[in-house]
Coordinates of C-alpha atoms and ligand atoms in Angstrom, one line a residue:
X15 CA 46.2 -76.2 24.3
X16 CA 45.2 -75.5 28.1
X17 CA 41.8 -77.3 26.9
X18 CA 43.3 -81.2 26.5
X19 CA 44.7 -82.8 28.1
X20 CA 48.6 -83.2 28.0
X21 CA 48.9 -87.0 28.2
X22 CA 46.9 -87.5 24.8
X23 CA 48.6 -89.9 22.5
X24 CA 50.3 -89.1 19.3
X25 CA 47.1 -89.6 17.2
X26 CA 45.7 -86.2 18.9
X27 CA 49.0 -84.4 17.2
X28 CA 48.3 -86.3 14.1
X29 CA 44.7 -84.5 13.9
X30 CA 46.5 -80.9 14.1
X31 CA 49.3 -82.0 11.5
X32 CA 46.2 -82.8 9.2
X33 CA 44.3 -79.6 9.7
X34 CA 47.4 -77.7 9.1
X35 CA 48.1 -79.1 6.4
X36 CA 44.2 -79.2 4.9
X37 CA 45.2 -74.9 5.8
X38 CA 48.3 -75.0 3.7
X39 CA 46.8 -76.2 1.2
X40 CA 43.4 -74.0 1.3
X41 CA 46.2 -71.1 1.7
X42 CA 47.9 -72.1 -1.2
X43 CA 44.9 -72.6 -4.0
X44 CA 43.1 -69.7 -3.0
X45 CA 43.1 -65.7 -2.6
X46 CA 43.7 -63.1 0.4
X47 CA 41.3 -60.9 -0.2
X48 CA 37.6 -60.6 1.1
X49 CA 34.7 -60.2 -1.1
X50 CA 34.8 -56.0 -0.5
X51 CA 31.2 -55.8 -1.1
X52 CA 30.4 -58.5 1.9
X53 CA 32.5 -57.2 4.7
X54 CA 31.9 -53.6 5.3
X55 CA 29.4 -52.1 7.3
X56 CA 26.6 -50.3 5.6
X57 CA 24.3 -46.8 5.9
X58 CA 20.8 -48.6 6.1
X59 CA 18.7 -48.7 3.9
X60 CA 20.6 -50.1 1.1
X61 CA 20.1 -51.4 -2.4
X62 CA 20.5 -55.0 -3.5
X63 CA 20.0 -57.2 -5.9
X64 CA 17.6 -60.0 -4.7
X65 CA 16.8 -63.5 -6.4
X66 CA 13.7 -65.9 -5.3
X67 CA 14.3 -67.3 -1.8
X68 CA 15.8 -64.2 -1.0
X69 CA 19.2 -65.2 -2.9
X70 CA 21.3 -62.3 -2.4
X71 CA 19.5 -60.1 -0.2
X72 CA 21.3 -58.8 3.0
X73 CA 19.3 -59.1 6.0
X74 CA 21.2 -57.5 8.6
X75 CA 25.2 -56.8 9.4
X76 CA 27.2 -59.4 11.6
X77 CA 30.4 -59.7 13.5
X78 CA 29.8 -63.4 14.2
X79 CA 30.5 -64.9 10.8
X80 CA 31.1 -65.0 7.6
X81 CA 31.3 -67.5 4.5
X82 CA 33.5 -66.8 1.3
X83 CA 32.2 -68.9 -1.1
X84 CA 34.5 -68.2 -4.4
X85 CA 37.7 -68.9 -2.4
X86 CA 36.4 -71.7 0.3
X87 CA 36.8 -69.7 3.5
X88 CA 35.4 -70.2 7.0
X89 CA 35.4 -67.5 9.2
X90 CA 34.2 -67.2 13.2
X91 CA 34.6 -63.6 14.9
X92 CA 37.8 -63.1 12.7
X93 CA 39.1 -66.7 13.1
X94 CA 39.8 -69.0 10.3
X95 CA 38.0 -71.9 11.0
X96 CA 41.1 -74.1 10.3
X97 CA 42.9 -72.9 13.4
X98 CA 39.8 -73.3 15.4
X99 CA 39.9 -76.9 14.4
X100 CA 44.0 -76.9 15.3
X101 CA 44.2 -75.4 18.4
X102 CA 40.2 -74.8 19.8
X103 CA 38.0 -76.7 21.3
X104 CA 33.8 -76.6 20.9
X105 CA 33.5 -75.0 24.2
X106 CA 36.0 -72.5 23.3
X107 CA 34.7 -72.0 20.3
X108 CA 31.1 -71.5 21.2
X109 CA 32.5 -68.9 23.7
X110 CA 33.9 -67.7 20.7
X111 CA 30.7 -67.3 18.7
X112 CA 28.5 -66.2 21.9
X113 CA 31.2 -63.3 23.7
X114 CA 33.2 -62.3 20.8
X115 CA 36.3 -63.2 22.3
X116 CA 38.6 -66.1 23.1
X117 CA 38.2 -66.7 27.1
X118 CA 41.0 -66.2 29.3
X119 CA 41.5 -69.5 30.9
X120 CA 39.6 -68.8 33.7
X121 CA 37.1 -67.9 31.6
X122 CA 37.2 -71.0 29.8
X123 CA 37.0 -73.4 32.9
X124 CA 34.6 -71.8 34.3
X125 CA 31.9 -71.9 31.1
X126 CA 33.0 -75.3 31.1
X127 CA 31.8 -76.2 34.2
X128 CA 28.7 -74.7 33.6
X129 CA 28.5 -76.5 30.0
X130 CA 29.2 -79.9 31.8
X131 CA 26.6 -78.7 34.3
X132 CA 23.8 -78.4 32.2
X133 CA 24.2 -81.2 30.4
X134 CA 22.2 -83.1 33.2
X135 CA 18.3 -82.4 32.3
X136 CA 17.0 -84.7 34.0
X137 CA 13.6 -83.3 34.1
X138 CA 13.4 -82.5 30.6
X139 CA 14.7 -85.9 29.7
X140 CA 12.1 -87.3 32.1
X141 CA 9.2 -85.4 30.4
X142 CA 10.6 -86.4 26.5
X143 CA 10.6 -90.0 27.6
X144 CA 7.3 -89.8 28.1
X145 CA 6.4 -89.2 24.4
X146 CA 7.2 -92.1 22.0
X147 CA 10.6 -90.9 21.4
X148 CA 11.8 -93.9 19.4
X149 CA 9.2 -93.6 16.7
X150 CA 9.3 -90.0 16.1
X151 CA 11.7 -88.5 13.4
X152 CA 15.0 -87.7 15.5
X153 CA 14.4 -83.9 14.8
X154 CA 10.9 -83.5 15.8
X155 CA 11.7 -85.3 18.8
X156 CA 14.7 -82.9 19.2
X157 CA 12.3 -79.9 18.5
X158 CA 10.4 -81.6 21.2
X159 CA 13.3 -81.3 23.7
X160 CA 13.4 -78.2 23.7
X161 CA 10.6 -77.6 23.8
X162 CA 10.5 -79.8 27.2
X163 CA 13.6 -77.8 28.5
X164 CA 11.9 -74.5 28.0
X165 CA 9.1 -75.7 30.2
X166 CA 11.4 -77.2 32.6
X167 CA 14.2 -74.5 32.9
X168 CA 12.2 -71.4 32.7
X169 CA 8.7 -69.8 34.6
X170 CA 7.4 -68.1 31.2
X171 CA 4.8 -70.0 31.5
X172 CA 3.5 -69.9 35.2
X173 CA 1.6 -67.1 36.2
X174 CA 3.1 -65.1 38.8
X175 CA -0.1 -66.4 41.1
X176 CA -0.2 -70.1 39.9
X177 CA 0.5 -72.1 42.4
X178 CA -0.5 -75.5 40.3
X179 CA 1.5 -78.3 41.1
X180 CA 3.4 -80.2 37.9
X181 CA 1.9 -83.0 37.6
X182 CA 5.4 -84.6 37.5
X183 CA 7.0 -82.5 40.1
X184 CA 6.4 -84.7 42.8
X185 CA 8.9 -87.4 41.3
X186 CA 10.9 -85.9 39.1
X187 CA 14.7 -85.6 40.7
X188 CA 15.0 -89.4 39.4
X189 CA 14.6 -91.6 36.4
X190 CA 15.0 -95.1 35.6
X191 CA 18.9 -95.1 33.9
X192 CA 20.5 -97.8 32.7
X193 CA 24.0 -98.2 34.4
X194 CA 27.5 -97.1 33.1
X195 CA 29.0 -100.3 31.4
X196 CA 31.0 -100.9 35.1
X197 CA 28.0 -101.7 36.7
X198 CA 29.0 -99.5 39.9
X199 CA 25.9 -97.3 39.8
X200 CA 22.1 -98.3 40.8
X201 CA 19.8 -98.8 37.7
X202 CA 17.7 -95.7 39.4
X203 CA 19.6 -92.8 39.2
X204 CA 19.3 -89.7 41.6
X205 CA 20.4 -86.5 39.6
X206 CA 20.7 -83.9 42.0
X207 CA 22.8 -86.3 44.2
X208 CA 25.7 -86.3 41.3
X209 CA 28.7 -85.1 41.0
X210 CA 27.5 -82.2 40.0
X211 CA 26.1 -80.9 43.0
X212 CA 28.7 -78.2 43.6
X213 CA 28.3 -76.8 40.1
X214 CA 24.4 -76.7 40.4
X215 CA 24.8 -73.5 43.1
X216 CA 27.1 -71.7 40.8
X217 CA 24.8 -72.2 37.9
X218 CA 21.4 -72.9 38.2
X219 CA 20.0 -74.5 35.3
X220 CA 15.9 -73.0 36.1
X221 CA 15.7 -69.4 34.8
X222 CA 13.8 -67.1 36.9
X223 CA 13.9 -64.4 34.8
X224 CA 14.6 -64.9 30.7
X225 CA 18.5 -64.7 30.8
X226 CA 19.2 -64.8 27.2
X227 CA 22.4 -65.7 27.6
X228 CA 22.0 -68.2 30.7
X229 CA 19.2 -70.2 27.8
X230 CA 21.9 -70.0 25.6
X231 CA 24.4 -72.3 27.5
X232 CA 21.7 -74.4 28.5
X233 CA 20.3 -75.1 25.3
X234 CA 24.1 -75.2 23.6
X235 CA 24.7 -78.4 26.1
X236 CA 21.0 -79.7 26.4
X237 CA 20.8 -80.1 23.1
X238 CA 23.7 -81.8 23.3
X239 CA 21.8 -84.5 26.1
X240 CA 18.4 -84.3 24.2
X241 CA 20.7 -85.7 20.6
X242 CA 22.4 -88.4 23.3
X243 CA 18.8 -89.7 24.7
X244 CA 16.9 -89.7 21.2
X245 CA 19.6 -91.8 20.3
X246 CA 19.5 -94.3 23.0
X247 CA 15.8 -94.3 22.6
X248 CA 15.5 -95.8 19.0
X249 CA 17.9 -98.4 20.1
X250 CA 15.2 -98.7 22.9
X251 CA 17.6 -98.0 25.9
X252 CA 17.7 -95.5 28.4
X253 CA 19.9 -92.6 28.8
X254 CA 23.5 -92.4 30.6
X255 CA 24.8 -89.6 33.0
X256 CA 27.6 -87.5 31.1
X257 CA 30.8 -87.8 32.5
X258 CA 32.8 -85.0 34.2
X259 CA 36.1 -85.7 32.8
X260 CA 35.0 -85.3 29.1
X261 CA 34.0 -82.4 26.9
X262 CA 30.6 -81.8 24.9
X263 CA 32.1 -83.8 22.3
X264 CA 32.7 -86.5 23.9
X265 CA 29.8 -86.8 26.3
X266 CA 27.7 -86.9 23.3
X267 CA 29.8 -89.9 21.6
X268 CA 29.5 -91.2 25.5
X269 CA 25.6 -90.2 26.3
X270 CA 24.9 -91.9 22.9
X271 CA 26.7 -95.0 23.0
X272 CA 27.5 -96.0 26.3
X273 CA 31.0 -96.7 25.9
X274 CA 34.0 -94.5 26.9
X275 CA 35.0 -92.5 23.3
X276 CA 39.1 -92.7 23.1
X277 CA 40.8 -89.9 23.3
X278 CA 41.1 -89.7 19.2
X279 CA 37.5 -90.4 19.1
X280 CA 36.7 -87.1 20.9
X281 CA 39.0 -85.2 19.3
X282 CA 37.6 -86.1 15.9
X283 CA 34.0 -85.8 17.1
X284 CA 34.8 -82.0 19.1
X285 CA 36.7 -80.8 15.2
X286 CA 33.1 -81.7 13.8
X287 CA 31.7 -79.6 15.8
X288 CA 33.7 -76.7 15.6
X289 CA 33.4 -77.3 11.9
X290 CA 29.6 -77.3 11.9
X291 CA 28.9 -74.1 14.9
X292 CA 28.3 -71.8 12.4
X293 CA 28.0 -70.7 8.8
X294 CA 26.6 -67.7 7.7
X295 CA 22.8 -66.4 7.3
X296 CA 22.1 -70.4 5.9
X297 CA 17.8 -71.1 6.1
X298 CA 18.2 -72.6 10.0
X299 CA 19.9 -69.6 11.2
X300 CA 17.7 -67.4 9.5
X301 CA 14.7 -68.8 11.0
X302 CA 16.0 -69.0 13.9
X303 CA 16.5 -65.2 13.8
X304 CA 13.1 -64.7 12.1
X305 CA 11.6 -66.1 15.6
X306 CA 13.5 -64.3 17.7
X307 CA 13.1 -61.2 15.8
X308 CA 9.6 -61.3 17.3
X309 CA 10.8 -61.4 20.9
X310 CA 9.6 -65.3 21.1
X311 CA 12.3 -66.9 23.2
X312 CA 15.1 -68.4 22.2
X313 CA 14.4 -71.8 23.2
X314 CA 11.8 -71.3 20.7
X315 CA 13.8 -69.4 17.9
X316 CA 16.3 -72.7 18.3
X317 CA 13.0 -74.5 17.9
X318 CA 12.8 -72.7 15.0
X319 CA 16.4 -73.2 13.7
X320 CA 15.8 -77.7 14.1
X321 CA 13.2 -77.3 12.1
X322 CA 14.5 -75.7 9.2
X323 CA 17.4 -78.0 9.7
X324 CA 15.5 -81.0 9.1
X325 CA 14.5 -80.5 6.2
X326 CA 16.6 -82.9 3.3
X327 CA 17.8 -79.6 1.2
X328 CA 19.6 -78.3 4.4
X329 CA 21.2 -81.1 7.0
X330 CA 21.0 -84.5 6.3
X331 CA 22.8 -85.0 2.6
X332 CA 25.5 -86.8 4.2
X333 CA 23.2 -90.1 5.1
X334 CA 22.2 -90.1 1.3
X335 CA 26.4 -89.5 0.8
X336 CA 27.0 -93.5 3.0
X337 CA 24.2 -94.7 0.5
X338 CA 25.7 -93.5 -2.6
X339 CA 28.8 -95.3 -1.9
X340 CA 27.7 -98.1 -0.4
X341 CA 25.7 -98.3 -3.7
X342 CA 28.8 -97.6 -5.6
X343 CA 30.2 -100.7 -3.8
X344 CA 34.2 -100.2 -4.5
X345 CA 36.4 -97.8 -5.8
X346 CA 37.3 -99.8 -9.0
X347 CA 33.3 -99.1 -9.8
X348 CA 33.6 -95.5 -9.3
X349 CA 34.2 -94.4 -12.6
X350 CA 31.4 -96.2 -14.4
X351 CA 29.2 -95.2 -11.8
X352 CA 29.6 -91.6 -12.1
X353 CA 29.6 -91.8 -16.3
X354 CA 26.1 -93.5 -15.7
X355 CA 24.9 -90.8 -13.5
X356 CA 26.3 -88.2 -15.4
X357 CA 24.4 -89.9 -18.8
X358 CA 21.3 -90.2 -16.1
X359 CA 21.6 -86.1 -15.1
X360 CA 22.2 -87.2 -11.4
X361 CA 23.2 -84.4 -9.2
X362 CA 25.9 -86.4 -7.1
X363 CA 25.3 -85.8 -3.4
X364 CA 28.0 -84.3 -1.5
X365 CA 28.8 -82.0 -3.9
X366 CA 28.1 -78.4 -5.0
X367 CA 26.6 -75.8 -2.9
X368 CA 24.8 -72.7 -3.4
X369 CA 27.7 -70.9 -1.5
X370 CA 30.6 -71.9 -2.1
X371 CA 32.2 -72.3 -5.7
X372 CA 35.6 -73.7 -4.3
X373 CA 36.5 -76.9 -2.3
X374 CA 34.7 -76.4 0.9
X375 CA 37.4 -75.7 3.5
X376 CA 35.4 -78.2 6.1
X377 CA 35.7 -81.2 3.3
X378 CA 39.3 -80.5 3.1
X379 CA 39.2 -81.4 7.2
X380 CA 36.7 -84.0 6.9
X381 CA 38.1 -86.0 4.3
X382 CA 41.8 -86.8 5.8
X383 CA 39.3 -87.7 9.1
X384 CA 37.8 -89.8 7.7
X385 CA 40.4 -91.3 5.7
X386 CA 41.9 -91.7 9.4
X387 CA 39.1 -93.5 11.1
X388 CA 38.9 -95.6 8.5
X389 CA 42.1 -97.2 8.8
X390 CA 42.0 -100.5 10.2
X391 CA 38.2 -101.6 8.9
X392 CA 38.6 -102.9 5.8
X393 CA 34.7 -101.8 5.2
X394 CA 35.3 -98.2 5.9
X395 CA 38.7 -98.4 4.4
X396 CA 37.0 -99.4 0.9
X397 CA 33.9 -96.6 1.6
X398 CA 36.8 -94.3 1.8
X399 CA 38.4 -95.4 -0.8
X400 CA 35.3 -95.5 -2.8
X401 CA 34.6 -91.8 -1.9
X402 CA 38.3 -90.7 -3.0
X403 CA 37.8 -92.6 -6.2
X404 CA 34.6 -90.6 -6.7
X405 CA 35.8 -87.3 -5.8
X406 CA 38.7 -88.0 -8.4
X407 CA 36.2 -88.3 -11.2
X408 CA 33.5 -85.4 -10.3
X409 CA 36.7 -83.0 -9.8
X410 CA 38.0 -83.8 -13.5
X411 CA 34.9 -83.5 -15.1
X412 CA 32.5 -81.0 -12.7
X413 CA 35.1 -79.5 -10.6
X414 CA 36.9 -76.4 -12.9
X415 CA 34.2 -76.2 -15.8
X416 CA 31.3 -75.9 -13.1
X417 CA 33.1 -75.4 -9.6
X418 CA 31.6 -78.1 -8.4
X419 CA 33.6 -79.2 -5.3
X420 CA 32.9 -81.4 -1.9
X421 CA 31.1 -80.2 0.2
X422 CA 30.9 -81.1 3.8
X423 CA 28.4 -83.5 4.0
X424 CA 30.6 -86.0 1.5
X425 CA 33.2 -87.2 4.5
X426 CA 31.1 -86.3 7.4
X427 CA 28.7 -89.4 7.1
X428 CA 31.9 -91.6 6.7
X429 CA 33.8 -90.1 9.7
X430 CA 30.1 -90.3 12.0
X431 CA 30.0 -94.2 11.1
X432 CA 33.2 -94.7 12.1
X433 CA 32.4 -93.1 15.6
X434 CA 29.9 -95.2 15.9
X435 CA 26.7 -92.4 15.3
X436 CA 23.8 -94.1 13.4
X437 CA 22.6 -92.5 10.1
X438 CA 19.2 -91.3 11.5
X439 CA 21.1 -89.3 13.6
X440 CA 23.7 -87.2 11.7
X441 CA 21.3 -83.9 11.1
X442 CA 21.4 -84.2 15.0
X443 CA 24.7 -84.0 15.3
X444 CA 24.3 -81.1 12.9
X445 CA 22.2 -79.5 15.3
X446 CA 24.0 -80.5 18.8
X447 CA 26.6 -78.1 16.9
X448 CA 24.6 -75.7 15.1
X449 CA 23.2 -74.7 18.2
X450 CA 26.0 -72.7 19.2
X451 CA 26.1 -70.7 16.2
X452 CA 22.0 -69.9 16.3
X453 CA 22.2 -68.6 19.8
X454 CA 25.2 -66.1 18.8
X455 CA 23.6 -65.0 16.0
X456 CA 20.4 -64.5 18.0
X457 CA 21.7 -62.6 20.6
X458 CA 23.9 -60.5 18.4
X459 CA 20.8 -59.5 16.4
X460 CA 18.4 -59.0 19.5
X461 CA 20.9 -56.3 20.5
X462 CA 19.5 -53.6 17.9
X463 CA 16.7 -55.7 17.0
X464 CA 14.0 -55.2 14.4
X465 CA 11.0 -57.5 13.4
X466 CA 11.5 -59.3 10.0
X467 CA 8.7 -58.3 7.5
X468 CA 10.0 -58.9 4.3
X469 CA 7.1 -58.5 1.2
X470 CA 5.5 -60.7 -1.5
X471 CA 4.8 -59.5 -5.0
X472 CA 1.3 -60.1 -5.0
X473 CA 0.0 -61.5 -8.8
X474 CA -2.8 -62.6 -7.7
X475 CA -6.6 -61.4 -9.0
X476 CA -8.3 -58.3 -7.9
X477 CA -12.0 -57.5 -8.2
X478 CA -13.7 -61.2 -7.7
X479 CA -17.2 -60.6 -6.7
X480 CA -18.1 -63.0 -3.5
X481 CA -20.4 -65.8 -4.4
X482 CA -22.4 -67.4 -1.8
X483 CA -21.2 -70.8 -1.4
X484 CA -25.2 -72.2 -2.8
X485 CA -24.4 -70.6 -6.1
X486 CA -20.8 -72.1 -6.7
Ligands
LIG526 N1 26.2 -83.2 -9.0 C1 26.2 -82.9 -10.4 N2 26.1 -81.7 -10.9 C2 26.0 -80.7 -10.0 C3 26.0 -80.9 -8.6 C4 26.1 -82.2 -8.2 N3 26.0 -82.5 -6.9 N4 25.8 -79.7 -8.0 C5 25.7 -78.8 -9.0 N5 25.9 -79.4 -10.2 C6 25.8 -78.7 -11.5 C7 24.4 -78.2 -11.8 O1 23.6 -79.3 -12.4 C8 24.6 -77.0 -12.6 O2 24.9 -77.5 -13.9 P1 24.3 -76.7 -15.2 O3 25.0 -75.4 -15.2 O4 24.6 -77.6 -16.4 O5 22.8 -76.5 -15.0 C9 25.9 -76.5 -12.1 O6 26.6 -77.5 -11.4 C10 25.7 -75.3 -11.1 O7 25.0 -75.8 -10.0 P2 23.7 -75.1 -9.4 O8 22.6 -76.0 -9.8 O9 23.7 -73.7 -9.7 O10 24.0 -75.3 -7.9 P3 22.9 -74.8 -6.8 O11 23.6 -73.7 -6.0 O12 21.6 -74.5 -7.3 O13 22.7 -76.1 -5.9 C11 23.1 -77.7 -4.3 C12 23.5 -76.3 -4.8 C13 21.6 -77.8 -4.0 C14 23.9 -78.0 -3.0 C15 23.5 -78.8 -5.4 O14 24.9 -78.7 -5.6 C16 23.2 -80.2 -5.0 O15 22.1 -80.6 -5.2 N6 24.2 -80.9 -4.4 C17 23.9 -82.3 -4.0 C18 23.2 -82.3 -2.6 C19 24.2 -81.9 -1.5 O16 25.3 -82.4 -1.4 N7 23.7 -81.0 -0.6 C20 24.5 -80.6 0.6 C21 24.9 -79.2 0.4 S1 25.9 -78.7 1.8 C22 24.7 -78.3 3.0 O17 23.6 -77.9 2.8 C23 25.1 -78.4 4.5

């Protein structure tokens, strides 16, 4: 691929060889055909059959995506999400998602550069660090970013006429930063004087007008440096630059820990991403698009999309996944462990989903990562090992009789700890990806938009007689 680099070590063609094979093997267990039903465009209104939370109603046609659940396929704008994995990168593949097309490599260098760009936030990041960052819930305070980038990147909120001053305007092109592990920079850094100062008149990051697009690459990599700085705040340090020689993928693992990922490390980390841009009308997305639909912004409607995120039925099984098998302890225990829960009518967590009813194409990634990363620490080894040992026994007793298969969140946690990404942070991570996938889907929608107003069946009372609030 134009996108890496050609020096990378072997390891980066061991990550390909395992995603194609993880594809042979998806090709070979599973069907051809789409679900004929689900992929054809439609003569509105239609008629469908619609279970509570809206379980099977279509909301509205796409291009960007689609999900088939009874054969375990992953699909972006046409492209199997295996060969993304292969042969993409997150940047391409967020081009992908947002212009409905793979870039031309012009094309691609040049969103790049703008991605890399907007990574630096300093004012935003100046304005989150003034909150308690470290003792809020990761995603509020990641709601709160961008909340803090809206303000900072666009003038929907200043009257034509205001001529207010920010309160913070008067200091804000530096921040206190704590210097690269080489020690070669001052502890104050100076933003604008970067690097990046070519870039920033190419691509400004302030929106005069609302640019739905131009938010869109700013929030796909700010979100990215929001993740980075929550992180370094709970371990109560301050953020780092991004680099210019690394991608999204790894300038998180870099913003975040402070230490240069290797190459294999930011391979790994950018495949997550891909894996996790997008999947079908899932509650985030949705809510994202219910914001939008009312022509809120969309730094709001991704406001909107981390929220719904956060909650534990949507991101986040994967840190209950690491306790599991930590609790589990060894693969020798797995067996007994599972009976118990089984006799206990535990739902084992990294398995099942309302979707799909066949392995989960991004587990059949995830899991040969992980097994990867793991080599080398005996700890991780025996988590992995532990997690195989479990997926042997819920596949012989769960897996054909109720189609209950992996799903991505049971190798994810394990490959994140072995990158070094602390639990409290993995529906994050989630997000710094997810974001890609919520702006495409926005935007596509905005294009023949129409508010969502879906109904309740009322079964309430009728004809209560008001009773002054003495007589009750
Ligand atoms: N462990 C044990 N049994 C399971 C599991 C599981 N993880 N998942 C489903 N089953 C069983 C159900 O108990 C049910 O059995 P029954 O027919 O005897 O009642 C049968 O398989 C069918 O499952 P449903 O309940 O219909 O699955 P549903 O679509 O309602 O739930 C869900 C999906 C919530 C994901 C469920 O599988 C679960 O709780 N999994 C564990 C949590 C988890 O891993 N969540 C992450 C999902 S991926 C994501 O959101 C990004």
């Amino acid at each position: 691929m134009e996108e890496r680099s050609q020096s990378q070590s072997v390891s980066d063609d061991d990550v390909t060889r395992i995603i194609i094979d993880a594809k042979e093997q998806a090709y070979r267990e599973t069907g051809h055909e789409p679900e004929p039903e689900l992929t054809k465009a439609v003569d509105w209104p239609i008629t469908c059959t619609v279970g509570p939370g809206l379980e099977g109603a279509i909301a509205c046609e796409t291009k960007i995506g689609y999900v088939n659940g009874s054969k375990g396929w992953l699909i972006y704008r046409g492209y199997d999400v295996f060969d993304l994995c292969a042969h993409s990168s997150f940047e391409e593949t967020s081009y992908l998602l947002l212009h409905g097309h793979l870039p031309a490599a012009d094309e691609l260098s040049r969103f790049r550069r703008i991605l890399l760009h907007r990574l630096f936030i300093p004012e935003a990041q100046r304005l989150l660090l003034s909150f308690p960052v470290e003792t809020l819930n990761p995603m509020s305070a990641l709601r709160l970013g961008t909340n803090l980038m809206r303000q900072k990147q666009t003038y929907r909120d200043r009257d034509e006429d205001d001529d207010r001053a920010d309160a913070l305007a008067t200091d804000e092109d530096s921040i206190a930063m704590e210097t690269p592990p080489a020690g070669t920079r001052r502890p104050v850094y100076e933003f604008f004087a970067s690097l990046f100062g070519k870039a920033a008149a190419e691509t400004p990051t302030e929106l005069l007008h609302s640019d739905e697009l131009e938010s869109c690459y700013n929030l796909i990599a700010g979100v990215n440096t929001i993740a980075a700085t929550i992180g370094r705040a709970r371990q109560r340090r301050l953020p780092i630059e991004p680099l210019d020689d690394l991608g999204l993928a790894g300038n998180y693992l870099y913003m975040l820990t402070g230490k240069r990922p290797t190459a294999l490390e930011a391979r790994i980390m950018d495949v997550c991403l891909i894996l996790h841009a997008d999947h079908g009308m899932n509650a985030s997305t949705f809510a994202a698009m219910v914001v939008a639909s009312t022509l809120s912004d969309i730094y709001l409607a991704i406001g909107a999309g981390i929220s719904a995120l956060s909650g534990p039925l949507h991101g986040g099984a994967n840190v209950e996944v690491v306790k599991m098998l930590s609790e589990i302890g060894s693969p020798g225990k797995a067996a007994s462990w599972f009976k118990s829960a089984q006799k206990e009518k535990r739902k084992i967590m990294g398995f099942g989903h309302r979707v799909y009813k066949a392995y989960d194409p991004r587990a059949r990634v995830l899991g040969p990562l992980a097994e990867l990363l793991s080599k080398g620490d005996p700890d991780t080894e025996n988590t992995f090992a532990t997690a195989r040992a479990l997926e042997h026994e819920v596949l012989s007793t769960l897996g054909e009789e109720k189609k209950v298969f992996p799903n991505v969140d049971f190798y994810s946690g394990i490959v994140y700890q072995s990158l070094g990404i602390p639990k409290d942070l993995y529906t994050t991570v989630f997000a710094v990806s997810r974001v890609s996938g919520w702006c495409a889907r926005v935007i596509e929608y905005l294009e023949n938009n129409r508010i969502f107003r879906p109904r309740a069946l009322y079964t309430g009372t009728f004809d209560e007689q008001y009773v002054p609030i003495s007589e009750r």
